[in-house]
mmCIF file of C-alpha atoms and ligand atoms in Angstrom:
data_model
loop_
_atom_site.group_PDB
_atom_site.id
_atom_site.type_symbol
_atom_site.label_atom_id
_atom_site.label_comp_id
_atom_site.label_asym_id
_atom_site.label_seq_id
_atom_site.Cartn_x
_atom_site.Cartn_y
_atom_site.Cartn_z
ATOM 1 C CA UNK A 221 120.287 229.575 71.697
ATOM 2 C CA UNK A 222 119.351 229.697 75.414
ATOM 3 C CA UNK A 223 115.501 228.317 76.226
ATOM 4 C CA UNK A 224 113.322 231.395 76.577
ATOM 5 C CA UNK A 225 109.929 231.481 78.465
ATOM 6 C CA UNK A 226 107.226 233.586 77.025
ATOM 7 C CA UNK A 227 104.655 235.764 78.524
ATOM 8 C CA UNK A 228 102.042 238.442 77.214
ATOM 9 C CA UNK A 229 100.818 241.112 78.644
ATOM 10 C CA UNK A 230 98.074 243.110 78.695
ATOM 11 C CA UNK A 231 98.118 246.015 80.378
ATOM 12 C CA UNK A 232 100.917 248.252 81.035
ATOM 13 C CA UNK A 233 101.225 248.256 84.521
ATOM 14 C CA UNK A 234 101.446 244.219 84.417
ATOM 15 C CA UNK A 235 104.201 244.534 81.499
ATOM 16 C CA UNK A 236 106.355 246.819 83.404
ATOM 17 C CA UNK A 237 105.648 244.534 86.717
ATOM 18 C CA UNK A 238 106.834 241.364 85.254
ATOM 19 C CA UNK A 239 109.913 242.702 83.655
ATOM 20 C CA UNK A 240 111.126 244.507 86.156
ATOM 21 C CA UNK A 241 110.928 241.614 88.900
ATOM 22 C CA UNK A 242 112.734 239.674 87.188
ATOM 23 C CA UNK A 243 116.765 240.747 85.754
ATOM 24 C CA UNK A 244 116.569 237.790 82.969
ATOM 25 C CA UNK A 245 113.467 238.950 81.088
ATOM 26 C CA UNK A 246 113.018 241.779 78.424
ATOM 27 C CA UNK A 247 110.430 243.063 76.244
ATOM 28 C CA UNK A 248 108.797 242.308 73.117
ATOM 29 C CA UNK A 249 107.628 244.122 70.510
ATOM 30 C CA UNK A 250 108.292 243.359 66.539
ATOM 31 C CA UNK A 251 110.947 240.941 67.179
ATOM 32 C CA UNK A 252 112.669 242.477 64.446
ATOM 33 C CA UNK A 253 116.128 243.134 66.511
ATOM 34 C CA UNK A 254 115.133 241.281 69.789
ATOM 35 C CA UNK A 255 114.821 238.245 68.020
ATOM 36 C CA UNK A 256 118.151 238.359 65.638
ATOM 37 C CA UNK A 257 120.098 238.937 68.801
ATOM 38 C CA UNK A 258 118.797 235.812 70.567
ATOM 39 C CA UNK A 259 119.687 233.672 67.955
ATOM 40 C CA UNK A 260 123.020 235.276 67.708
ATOM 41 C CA UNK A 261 123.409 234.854 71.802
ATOM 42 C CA UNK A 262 124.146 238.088 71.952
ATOM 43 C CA UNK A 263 121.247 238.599 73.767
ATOM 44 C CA UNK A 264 120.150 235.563 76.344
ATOM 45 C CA UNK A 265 116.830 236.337 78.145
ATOM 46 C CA UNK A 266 115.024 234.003 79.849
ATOM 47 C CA UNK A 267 111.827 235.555 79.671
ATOM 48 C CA UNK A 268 110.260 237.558 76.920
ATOM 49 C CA UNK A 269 107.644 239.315 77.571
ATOM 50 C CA UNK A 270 105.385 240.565 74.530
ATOM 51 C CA UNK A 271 103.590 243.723 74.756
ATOM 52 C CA UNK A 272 102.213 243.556 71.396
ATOM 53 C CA UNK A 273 98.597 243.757 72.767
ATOM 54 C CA UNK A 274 99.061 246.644 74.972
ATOM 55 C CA UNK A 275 96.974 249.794 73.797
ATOM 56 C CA UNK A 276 99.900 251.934 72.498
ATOM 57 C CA UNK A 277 99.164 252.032 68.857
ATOM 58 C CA UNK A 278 97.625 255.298 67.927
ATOM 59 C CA UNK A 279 99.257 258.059 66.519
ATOM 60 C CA UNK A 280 97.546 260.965 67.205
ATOM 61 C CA UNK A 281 97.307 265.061 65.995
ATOM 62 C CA UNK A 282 97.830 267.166 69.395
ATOM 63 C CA UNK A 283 95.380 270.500 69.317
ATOM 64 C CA UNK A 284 98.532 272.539 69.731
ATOM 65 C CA UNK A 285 99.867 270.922 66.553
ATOM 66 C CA UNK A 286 101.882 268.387 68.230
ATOM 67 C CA UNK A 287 101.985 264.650 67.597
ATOM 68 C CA UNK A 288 101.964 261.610 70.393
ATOM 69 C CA UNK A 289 103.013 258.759 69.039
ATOM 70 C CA UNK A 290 102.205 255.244 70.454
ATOM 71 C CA UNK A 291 105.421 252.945 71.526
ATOM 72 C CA UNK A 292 103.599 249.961 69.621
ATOM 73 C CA UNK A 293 102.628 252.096 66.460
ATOM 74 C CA UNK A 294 104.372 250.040 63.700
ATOM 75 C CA UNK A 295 107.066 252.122 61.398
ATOM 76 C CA UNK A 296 104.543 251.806 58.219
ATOM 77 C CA UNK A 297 101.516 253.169 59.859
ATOM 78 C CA UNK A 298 103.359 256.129 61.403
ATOM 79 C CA UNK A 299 104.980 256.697 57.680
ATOM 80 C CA UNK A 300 101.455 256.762 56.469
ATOM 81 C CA UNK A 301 99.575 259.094 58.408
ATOM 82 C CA UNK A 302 98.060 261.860 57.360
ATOM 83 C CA UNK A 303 99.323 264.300 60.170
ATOM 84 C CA UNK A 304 102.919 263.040 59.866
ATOM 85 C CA UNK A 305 103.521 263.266 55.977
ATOM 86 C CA UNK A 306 101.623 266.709 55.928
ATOM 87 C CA UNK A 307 103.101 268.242 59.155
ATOM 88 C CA UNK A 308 106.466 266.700 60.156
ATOM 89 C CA UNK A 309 107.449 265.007 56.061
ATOM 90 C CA UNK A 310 110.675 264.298 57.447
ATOM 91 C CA UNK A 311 109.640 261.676 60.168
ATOM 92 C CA UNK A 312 107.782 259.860 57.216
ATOM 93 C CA UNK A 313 110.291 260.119 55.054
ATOM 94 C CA UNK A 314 113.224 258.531 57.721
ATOM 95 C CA UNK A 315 110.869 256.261 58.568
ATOM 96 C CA UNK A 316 110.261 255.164 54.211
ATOM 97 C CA UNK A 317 113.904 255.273 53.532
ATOM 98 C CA UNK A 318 114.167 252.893 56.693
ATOM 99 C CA UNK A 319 114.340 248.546 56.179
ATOM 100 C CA UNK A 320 112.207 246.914 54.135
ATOM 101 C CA UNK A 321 108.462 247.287 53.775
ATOM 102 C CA UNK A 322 107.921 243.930 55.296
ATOM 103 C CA UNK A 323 110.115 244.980 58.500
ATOM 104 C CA UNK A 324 108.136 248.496 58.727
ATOM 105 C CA UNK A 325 105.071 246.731 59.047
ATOM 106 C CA UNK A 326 106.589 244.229 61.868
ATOM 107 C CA UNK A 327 109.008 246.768 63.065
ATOM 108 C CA UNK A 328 107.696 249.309 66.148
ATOM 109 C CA UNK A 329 108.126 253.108 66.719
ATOM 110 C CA UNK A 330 109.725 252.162 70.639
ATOM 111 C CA UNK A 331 111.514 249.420 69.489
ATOM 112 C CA UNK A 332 113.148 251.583 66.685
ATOM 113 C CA UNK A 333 114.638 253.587 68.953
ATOM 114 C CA UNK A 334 115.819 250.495 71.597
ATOM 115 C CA UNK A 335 117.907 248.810 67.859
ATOM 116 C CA UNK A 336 121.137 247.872 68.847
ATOM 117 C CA UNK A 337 123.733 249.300 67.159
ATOM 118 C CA UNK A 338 124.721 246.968 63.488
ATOM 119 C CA UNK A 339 127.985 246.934 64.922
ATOM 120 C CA UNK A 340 129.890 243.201 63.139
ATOM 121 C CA UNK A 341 131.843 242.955 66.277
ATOM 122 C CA UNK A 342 128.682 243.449 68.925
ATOM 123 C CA UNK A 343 127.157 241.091 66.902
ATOM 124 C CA UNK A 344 129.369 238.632 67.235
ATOM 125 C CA UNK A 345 130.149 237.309 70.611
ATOM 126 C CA UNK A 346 133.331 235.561 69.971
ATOM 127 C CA UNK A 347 134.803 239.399 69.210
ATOM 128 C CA UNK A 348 135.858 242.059 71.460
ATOM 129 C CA UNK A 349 133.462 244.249 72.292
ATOM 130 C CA UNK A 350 133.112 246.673 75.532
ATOM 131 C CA UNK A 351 129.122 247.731 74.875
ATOM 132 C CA UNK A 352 128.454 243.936 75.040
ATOM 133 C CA UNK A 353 131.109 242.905 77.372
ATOM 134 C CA UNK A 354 132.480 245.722 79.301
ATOM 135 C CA UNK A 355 136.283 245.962 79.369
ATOM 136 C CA UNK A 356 136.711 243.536 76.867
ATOM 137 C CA UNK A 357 138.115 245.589 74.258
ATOM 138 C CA UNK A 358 136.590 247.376 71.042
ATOM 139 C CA UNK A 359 137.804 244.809 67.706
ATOM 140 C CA UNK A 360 136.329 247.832 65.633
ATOM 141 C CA UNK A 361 139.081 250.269 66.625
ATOM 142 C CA UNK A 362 141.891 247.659 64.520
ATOM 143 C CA UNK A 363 139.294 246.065 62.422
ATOM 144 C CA UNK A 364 136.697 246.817 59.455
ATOM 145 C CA UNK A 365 135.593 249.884 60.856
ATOM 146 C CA UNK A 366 134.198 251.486 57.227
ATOM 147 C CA UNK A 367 130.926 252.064 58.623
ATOM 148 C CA UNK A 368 131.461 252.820 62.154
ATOM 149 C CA UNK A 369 131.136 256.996 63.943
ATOM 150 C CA UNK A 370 132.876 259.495 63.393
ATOM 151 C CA UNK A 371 131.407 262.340 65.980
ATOM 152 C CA UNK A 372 131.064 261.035 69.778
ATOM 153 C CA UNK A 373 133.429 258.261 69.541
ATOM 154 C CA UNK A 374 135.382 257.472 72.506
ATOM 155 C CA UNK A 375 138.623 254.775 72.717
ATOM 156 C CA UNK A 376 136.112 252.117 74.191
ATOM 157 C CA UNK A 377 133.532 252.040 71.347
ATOM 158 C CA UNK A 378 133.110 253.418 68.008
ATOM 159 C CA UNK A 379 129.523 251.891 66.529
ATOM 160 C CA UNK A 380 127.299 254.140 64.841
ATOM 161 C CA UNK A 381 123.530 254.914 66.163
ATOM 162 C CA UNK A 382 121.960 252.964 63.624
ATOM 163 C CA UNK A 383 118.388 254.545 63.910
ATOM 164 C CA UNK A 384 117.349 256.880 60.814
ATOM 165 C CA UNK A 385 113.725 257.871 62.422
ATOM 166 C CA UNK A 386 115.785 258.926 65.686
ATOM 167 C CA UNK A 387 117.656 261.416 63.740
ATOM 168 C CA UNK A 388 114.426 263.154 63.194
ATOM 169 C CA UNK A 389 113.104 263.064 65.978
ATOM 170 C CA UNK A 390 116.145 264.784 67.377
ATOM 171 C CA UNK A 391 115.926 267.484 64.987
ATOM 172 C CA UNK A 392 112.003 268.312 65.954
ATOM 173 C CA UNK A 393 113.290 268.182 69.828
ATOM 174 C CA UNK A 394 110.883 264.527 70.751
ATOM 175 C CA UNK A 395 110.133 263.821 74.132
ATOM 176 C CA UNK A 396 109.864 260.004 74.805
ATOM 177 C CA UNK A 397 107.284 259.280 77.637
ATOM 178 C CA UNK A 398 107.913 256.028 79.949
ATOM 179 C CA UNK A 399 106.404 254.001 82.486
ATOM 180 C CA UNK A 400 108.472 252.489 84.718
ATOM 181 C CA UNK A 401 108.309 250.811 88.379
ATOM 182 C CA UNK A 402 108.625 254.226 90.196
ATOM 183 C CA UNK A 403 106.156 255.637 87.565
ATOM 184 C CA UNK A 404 106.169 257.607 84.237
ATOM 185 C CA UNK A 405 109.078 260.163 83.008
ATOM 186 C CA UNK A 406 109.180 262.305 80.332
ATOM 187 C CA UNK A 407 112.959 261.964 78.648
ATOM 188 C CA UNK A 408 114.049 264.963 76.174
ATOM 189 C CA UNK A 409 115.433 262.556 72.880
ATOM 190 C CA UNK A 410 118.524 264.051 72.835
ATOM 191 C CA UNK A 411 119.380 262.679 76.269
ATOM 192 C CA UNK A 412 117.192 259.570 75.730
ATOM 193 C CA UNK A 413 120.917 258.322 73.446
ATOM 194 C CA UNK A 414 124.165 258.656 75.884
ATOM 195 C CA UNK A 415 127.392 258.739 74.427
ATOM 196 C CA UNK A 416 129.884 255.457 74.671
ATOM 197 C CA UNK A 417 132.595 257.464 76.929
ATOM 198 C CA UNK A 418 133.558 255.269 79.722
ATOM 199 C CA UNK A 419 130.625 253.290 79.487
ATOM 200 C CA UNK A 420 129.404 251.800 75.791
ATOM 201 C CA UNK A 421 127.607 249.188 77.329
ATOM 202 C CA UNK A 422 125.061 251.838 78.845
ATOM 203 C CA UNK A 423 122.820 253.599 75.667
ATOM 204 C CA UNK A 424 119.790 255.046 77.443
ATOM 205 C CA UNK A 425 118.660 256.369 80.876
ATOM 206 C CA UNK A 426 115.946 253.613 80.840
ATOM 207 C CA UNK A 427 115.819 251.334 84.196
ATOM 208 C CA UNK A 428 115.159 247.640 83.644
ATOM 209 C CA UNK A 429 112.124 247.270 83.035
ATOM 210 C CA UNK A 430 111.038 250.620 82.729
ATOM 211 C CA UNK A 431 108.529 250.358 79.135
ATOM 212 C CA UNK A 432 108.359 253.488 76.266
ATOM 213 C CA UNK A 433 104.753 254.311 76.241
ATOM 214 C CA UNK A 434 105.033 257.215 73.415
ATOM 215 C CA UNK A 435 106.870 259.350 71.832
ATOM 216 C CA UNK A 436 105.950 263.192 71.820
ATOM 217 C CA UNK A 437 106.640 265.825 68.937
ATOM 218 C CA UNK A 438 105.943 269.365 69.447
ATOM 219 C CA UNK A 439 104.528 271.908 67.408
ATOM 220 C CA UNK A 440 107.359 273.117 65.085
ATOM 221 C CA UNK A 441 105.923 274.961 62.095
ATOM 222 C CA UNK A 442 109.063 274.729 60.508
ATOM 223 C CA UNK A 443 108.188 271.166 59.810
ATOM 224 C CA UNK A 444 106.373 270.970 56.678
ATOM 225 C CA UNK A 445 108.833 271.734 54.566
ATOM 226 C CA UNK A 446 111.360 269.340 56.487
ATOM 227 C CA UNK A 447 113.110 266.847 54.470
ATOM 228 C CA UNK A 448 115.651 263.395 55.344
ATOM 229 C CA UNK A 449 118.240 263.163 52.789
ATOM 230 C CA UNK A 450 120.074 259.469 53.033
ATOM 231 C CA UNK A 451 123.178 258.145 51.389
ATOM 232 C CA UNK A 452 124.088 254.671 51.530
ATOM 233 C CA UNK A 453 125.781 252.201 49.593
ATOM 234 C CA UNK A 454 122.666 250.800 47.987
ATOM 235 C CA UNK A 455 119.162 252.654 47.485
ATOM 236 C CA UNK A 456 117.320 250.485 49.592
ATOM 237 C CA UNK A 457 117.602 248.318 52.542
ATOM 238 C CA UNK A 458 120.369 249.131 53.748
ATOM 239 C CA UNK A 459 121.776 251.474 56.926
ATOM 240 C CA UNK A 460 123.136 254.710 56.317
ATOM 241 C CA UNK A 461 126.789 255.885 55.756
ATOM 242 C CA UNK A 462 125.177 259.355 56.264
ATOM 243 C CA UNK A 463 121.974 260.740 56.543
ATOM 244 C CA UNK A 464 120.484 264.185 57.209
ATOM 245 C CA UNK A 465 117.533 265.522 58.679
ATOM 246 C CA UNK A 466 116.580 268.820 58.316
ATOM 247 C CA UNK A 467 114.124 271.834 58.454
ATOM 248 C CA UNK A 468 114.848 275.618 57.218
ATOM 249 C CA UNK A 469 112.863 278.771 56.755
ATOM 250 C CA UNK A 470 114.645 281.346 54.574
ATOM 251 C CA UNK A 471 113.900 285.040 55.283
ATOM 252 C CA UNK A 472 114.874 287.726 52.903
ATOM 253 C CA UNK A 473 117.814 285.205 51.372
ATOM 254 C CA UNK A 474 118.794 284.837 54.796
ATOM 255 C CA UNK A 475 118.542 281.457 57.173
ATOM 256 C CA UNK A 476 115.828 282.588 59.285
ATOM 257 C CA UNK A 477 115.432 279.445 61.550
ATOM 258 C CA UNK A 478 117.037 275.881 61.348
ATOM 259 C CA UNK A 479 117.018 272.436 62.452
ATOM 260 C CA UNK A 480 119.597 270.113 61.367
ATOM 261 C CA UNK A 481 120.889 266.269 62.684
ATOM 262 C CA UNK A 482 123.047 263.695 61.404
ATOM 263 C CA UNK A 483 122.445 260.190 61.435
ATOM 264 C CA UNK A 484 125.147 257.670 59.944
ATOM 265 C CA UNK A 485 128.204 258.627 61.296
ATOM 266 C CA UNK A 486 127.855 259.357 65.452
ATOM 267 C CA UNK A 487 127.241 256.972 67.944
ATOM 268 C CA UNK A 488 124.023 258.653 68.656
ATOM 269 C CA UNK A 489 121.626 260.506 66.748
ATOM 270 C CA UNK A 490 123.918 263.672 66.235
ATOM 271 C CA UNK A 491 122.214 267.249 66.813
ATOM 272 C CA UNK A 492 124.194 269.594 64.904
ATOM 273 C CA UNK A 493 123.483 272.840 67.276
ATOM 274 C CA UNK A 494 127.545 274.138 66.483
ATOM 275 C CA UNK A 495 126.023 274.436 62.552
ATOM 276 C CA UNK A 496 122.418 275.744 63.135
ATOM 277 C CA UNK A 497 123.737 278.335 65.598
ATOM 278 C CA UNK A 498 126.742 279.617 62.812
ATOM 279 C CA UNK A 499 123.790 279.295 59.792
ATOM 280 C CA UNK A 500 121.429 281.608 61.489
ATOM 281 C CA UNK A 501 121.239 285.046 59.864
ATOM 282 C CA UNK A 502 123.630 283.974 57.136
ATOM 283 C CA UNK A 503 122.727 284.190 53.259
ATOM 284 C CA UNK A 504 120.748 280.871 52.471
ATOM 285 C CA UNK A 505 124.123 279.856 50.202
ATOM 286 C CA UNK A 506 126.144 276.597 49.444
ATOM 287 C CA UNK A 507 128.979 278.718 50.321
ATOM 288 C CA UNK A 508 127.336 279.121 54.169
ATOM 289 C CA UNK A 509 126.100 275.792 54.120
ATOM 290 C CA UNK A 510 129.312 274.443 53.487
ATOM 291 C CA UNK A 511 131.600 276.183 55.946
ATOM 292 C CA UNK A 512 128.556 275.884 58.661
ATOM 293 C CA UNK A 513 128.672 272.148 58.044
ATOM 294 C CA UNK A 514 132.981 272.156 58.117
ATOM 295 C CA UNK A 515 132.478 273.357 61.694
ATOM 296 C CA UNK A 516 130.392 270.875 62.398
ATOM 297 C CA UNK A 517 132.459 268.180 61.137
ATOM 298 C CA UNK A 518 135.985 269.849 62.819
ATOM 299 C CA UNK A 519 135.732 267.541 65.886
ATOM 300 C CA UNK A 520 135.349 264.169 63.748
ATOM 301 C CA UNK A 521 137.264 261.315 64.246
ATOM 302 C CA UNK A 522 138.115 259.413 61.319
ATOM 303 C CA UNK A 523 139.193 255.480 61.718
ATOM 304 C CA UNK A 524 141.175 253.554 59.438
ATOM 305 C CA UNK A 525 138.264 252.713 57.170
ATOM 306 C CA UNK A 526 135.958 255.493 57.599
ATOM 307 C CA UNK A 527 137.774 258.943 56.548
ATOM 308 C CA UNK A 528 135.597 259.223 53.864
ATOM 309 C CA UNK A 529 132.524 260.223 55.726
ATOM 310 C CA UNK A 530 134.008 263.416 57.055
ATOM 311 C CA UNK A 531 133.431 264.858 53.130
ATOM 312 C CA UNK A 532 130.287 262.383 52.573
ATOM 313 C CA UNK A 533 128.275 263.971 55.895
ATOM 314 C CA UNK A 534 130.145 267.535 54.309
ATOM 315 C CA UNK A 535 128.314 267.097 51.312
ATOM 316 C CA UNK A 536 124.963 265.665 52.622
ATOM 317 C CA UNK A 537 124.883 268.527 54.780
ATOM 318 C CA UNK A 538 125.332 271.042 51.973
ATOM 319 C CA UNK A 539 123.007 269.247 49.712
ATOM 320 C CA UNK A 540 119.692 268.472 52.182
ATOM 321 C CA UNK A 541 120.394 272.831 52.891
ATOM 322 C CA UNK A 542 119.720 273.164 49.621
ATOM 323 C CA UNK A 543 117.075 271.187 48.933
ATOM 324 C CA UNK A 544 115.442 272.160 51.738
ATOM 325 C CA UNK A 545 116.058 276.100 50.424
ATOM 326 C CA UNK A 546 114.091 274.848 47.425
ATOM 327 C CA UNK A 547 111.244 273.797 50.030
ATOM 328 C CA UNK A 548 111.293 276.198 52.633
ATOM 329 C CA UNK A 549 111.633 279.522 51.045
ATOM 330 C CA UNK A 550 113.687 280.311 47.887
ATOM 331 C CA UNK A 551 116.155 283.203 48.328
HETATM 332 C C1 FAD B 35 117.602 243.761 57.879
HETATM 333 C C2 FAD B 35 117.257 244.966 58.707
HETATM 334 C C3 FAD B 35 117.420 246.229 58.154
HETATM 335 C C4 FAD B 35 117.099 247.350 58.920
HETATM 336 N N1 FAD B 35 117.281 248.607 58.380
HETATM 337 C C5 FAD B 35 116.989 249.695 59.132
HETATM 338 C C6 FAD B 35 117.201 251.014 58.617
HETATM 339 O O1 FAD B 35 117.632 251.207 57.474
HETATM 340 N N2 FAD B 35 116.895 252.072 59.427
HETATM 341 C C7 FAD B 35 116.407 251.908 60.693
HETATM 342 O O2 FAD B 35 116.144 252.899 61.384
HETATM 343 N N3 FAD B 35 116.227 250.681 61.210
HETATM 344 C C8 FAD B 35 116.507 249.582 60.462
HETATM 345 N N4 FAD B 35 116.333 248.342 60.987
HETATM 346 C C9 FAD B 35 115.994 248.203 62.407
HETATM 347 C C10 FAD B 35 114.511 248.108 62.658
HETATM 348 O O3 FAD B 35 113.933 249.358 62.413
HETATM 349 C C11 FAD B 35 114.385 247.691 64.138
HETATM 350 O O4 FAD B 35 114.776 246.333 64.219
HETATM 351 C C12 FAD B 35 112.974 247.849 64.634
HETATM 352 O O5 FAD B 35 112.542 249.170 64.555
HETATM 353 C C13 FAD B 35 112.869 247.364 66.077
HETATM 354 O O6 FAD B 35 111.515 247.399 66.452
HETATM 355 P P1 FAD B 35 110.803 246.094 67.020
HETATM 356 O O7 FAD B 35 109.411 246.473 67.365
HETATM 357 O O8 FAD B 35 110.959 244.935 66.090
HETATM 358 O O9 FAD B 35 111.677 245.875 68.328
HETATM 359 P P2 FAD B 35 112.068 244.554 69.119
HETATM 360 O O10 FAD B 35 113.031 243.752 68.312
HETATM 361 O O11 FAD B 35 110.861 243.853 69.606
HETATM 362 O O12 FAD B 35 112.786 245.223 70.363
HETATM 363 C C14 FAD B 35 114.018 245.899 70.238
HETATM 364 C C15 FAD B 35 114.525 246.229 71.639
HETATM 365 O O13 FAD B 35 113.689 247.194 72.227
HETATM 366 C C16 FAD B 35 113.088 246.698 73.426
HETATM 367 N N5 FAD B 35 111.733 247.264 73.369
HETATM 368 C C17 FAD B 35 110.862 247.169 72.334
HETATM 369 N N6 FAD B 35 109.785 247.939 72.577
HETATM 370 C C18 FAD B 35 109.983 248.525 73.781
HETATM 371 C C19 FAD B 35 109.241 249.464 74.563
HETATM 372 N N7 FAD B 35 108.064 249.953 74.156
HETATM 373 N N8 FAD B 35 109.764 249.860 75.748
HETATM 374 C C20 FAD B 35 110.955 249.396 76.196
HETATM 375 N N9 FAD B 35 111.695 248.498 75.503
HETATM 376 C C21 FAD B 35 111.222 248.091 74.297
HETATM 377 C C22 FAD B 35 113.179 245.182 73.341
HETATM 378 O O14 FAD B 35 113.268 244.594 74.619
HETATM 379 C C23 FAD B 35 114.496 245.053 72.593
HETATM 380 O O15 FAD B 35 115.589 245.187 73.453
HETATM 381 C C24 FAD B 35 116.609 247.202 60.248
HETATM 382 C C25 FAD B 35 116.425 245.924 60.776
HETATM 383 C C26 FAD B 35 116.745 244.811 60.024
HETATM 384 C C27 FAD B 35 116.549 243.445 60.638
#
C-alpha cells in the first residue's frame, strides 16, 4: 500500500478546497469502502482528507413533507429515524437489509452512494478491468460473472450498482445536493449513476473534488406504505442478486399510482418507468404484475453465469407488487 497523508477538515468550503487542489487526494468519510480499496491498491491516494467533523449529520423532516438528509448521517441513524421509518419505510428498510450493523453505524449516507461497485475483477488489480483501467478489457465478460448486471450493460463493463439504499432513493425521485469548487448543484439521482457505455471508468457527474452535502427526498405520499423486498444468497450481510423497491396505491382494484426500481442486477440503480407506465390503470393482479415486470426485463442481458436473474428480478417484481397491494390498498 502506497504512503497516504492525512488531513481533516472542518468546514466545507476548506474540504472541498483541499481536495480539489490537489488530483492525488480524496475524501473521507466511514472508511468502510475507501479504506478496503487502499489496501487492495486499487485505489492509491496520497492524501485523504476526512470530513467526518463537518456539520452534515442531521436528518431532518421538510414542512412540505420532504426529508434532507445530511452526506455524513451514518446508515443506522438514518434507518432509525422517526420521519424515515414512518414516512418513506422503504429507505429504512434498504438501508436495515444493508451490511452489517457494525458497518451501518461506521458506514455514511454520501459515501453509500460513492461504493464502488463489488465487482472480483475491479477489485483486483492484476485483472482486466476498463472502469479501473480504461481499455484494458472487462475479465467479467469470460469469467465468474454470476452476480454481475443484467439491464445497462455495455461490452466494456458489466458490474452491478451495488448500492441497496440508492435503489430507493431512485424510486422516491432524490435529489443529491453538492458543493463543489464552482459552487453547489442540485443532481436529480437518477442521473447522479451514468451508465458504463463507452466509458465504465466514469460513474457520476461529480468533479474532483466536488463534496455531497445532502441528499433531498420529496414529499411522496405514496411512501408510507413503500416497502424493499431483497433476495440474496444468504439473509444477511450479503449484496443483492435482486432487490426491489417499491410504492403502490390501489384504486378501485386498479394500480392507481406506482413507483418501482431494481437494485441487484443493473449497473446502476435501475428505475423501472417501462413497468410503472404499463401497470397504471391495470387491475392490481399477479397476472399484471407479471407481464408489466416481463417488459421490463425484455431488454436484459444475460451472461454466462447470470441467466437466472432475468426470472429471479421477474419474480421479485411480482412478489414486492403484491406485498405492497397488501400495504397500500387491498383490491
Ligand atoms: C462487507 C461489506 C458489506 C456491505 N454490504 C452492503 C450492502 O449489503 N448494501 C449496501 O448498500 N452497501 C453495502 N456495503 C457498502 C457500504 O454501505 C459502503 O461501504 C458505505 O456506505 C460507504 O460509506 P463510507 O462513509 O464508509 O464511505 P467511504 O469509504 O469513506 O467513502 C466511499 C467513497 O465515497 C467518497 N466520499 C465519501 N463521502 C463523500 C462525500 N460526502 N462527498 C463526496 N465523496 C465522498 C470517498 O472519497 C470514497 O471514494 C458493504 C460494505 C462492506 C465492507
Amino acid at each position: 500500500m502506497r504512503p497516504v497523508s492525512y488531513a481533516r477538515a472542518t468546514e466545507v468550503a476548506g474540504a472541498v478546497a483541499a481536495v480539489s487542489a490537489d488530483p492525488e487526494s480524496a475524501f473521507l468519510a466511514g472508511g468502510t469502502t475507501e479504506i478496503d480499496l487502499l489496501r487492495l491498491n486499487v485505489r492509491q491516494p496520497s492524501r485523504l482528507v476526512d470530513i467526518n467533523a463537518l456539520p452534515l449529520t442531521r436528518v431532518e423532516d421538510l414542512p412540505d413533507g420532504g426529508l434532507r438528509i445530511g452526506a455524513l448521517a451514518r446508515m443506522s441513524d438514518v434507518a432509525e429515524a422517526p420521519g424515515v421509518v414512518q414516512r418513506f419505510p422503504v429507505i429504512a428498510q434498504a438501508l436495515v437489509l444493508g451490511a452489517s450493523a457494525q458497518l451501518r453505524h461506521m458506514a455514511s449516507m454520501g459515501g453509500n452512494l460513492l461504493q464502488a461497485v463489488r465487482c472480483s475483477y475491479f477489485r483486483d488489480p492484476r485483472a482486466a478491468c476498463n472502469k479501473r483501467e480504461p481499455g484494458s478489457g472487462c475479465a467479467a465478460l469470460d469469467g465468474i460473472n454470476r452476480g454481475h448486471a443484467i439491464l445497462g450493460t455495455s461490452r466494456h463493463c458489466i458490474a452491478t450498482h451495488p448500492s441497496d439504499v440508492a435503489v430507493a432513493l431512485v424510486a422516491l425521485d432524490a435529489v443529491v445536493h453538492t458543493q463543489g469548487p464552482g459552487g453547489g448543484r442540485a443532481i436529480g439521482i437518477d442521473d447522479f449513476f451514468l451508465l458504463p457505455g463507452d466509458t465504465p471508468h466514469l460513474e457520476h457527474p461529480l468533479e474532483h473534488g466536488e463534496l455531497i452535502v445532502g441528499i433531498e427526498v420529496p414529499a411522496v405520499p405514496l411512501a408510507r406504505t413503500s416497502l424493499y423486498l431483497k433476495v440474496r444468497d444468504r439473509e444477511s450481510y450479503e449484496f443483492a442478486l435482486a432487490s426491489v423497491a417499491v410504492a403502490l396505491r390501489v384504486d378501485d382494484g386498479a394500480v392507481g399510482e406506482v413507483r418501482l426500481a431494481l437494485g441487484g442486477v443493473a449497473t446502476k440503480p435501475w428505475r423501472a418507468r417501462r413497468a410503472e407506465q404499463l401497470l397504471v390503470g391495470e387491475p392490481a393482479t399477479g397476472e399484471s404484475f407479471a407481464r408489466a415486470a416481463g417488459e421490463e426485463l425484455a431488454p436484459a442481458v444475460p451472461q454466462t453465469m447470470n441467466a437466472f436473474k432475468v426470472e429471479l428480478a421477474r419474480r421479485a417484481m411480482v412478489r414486492a407488487l403484491e406485498m405492497a397491494t397488501v400495504v397500500g390498498g387491498a383490491p
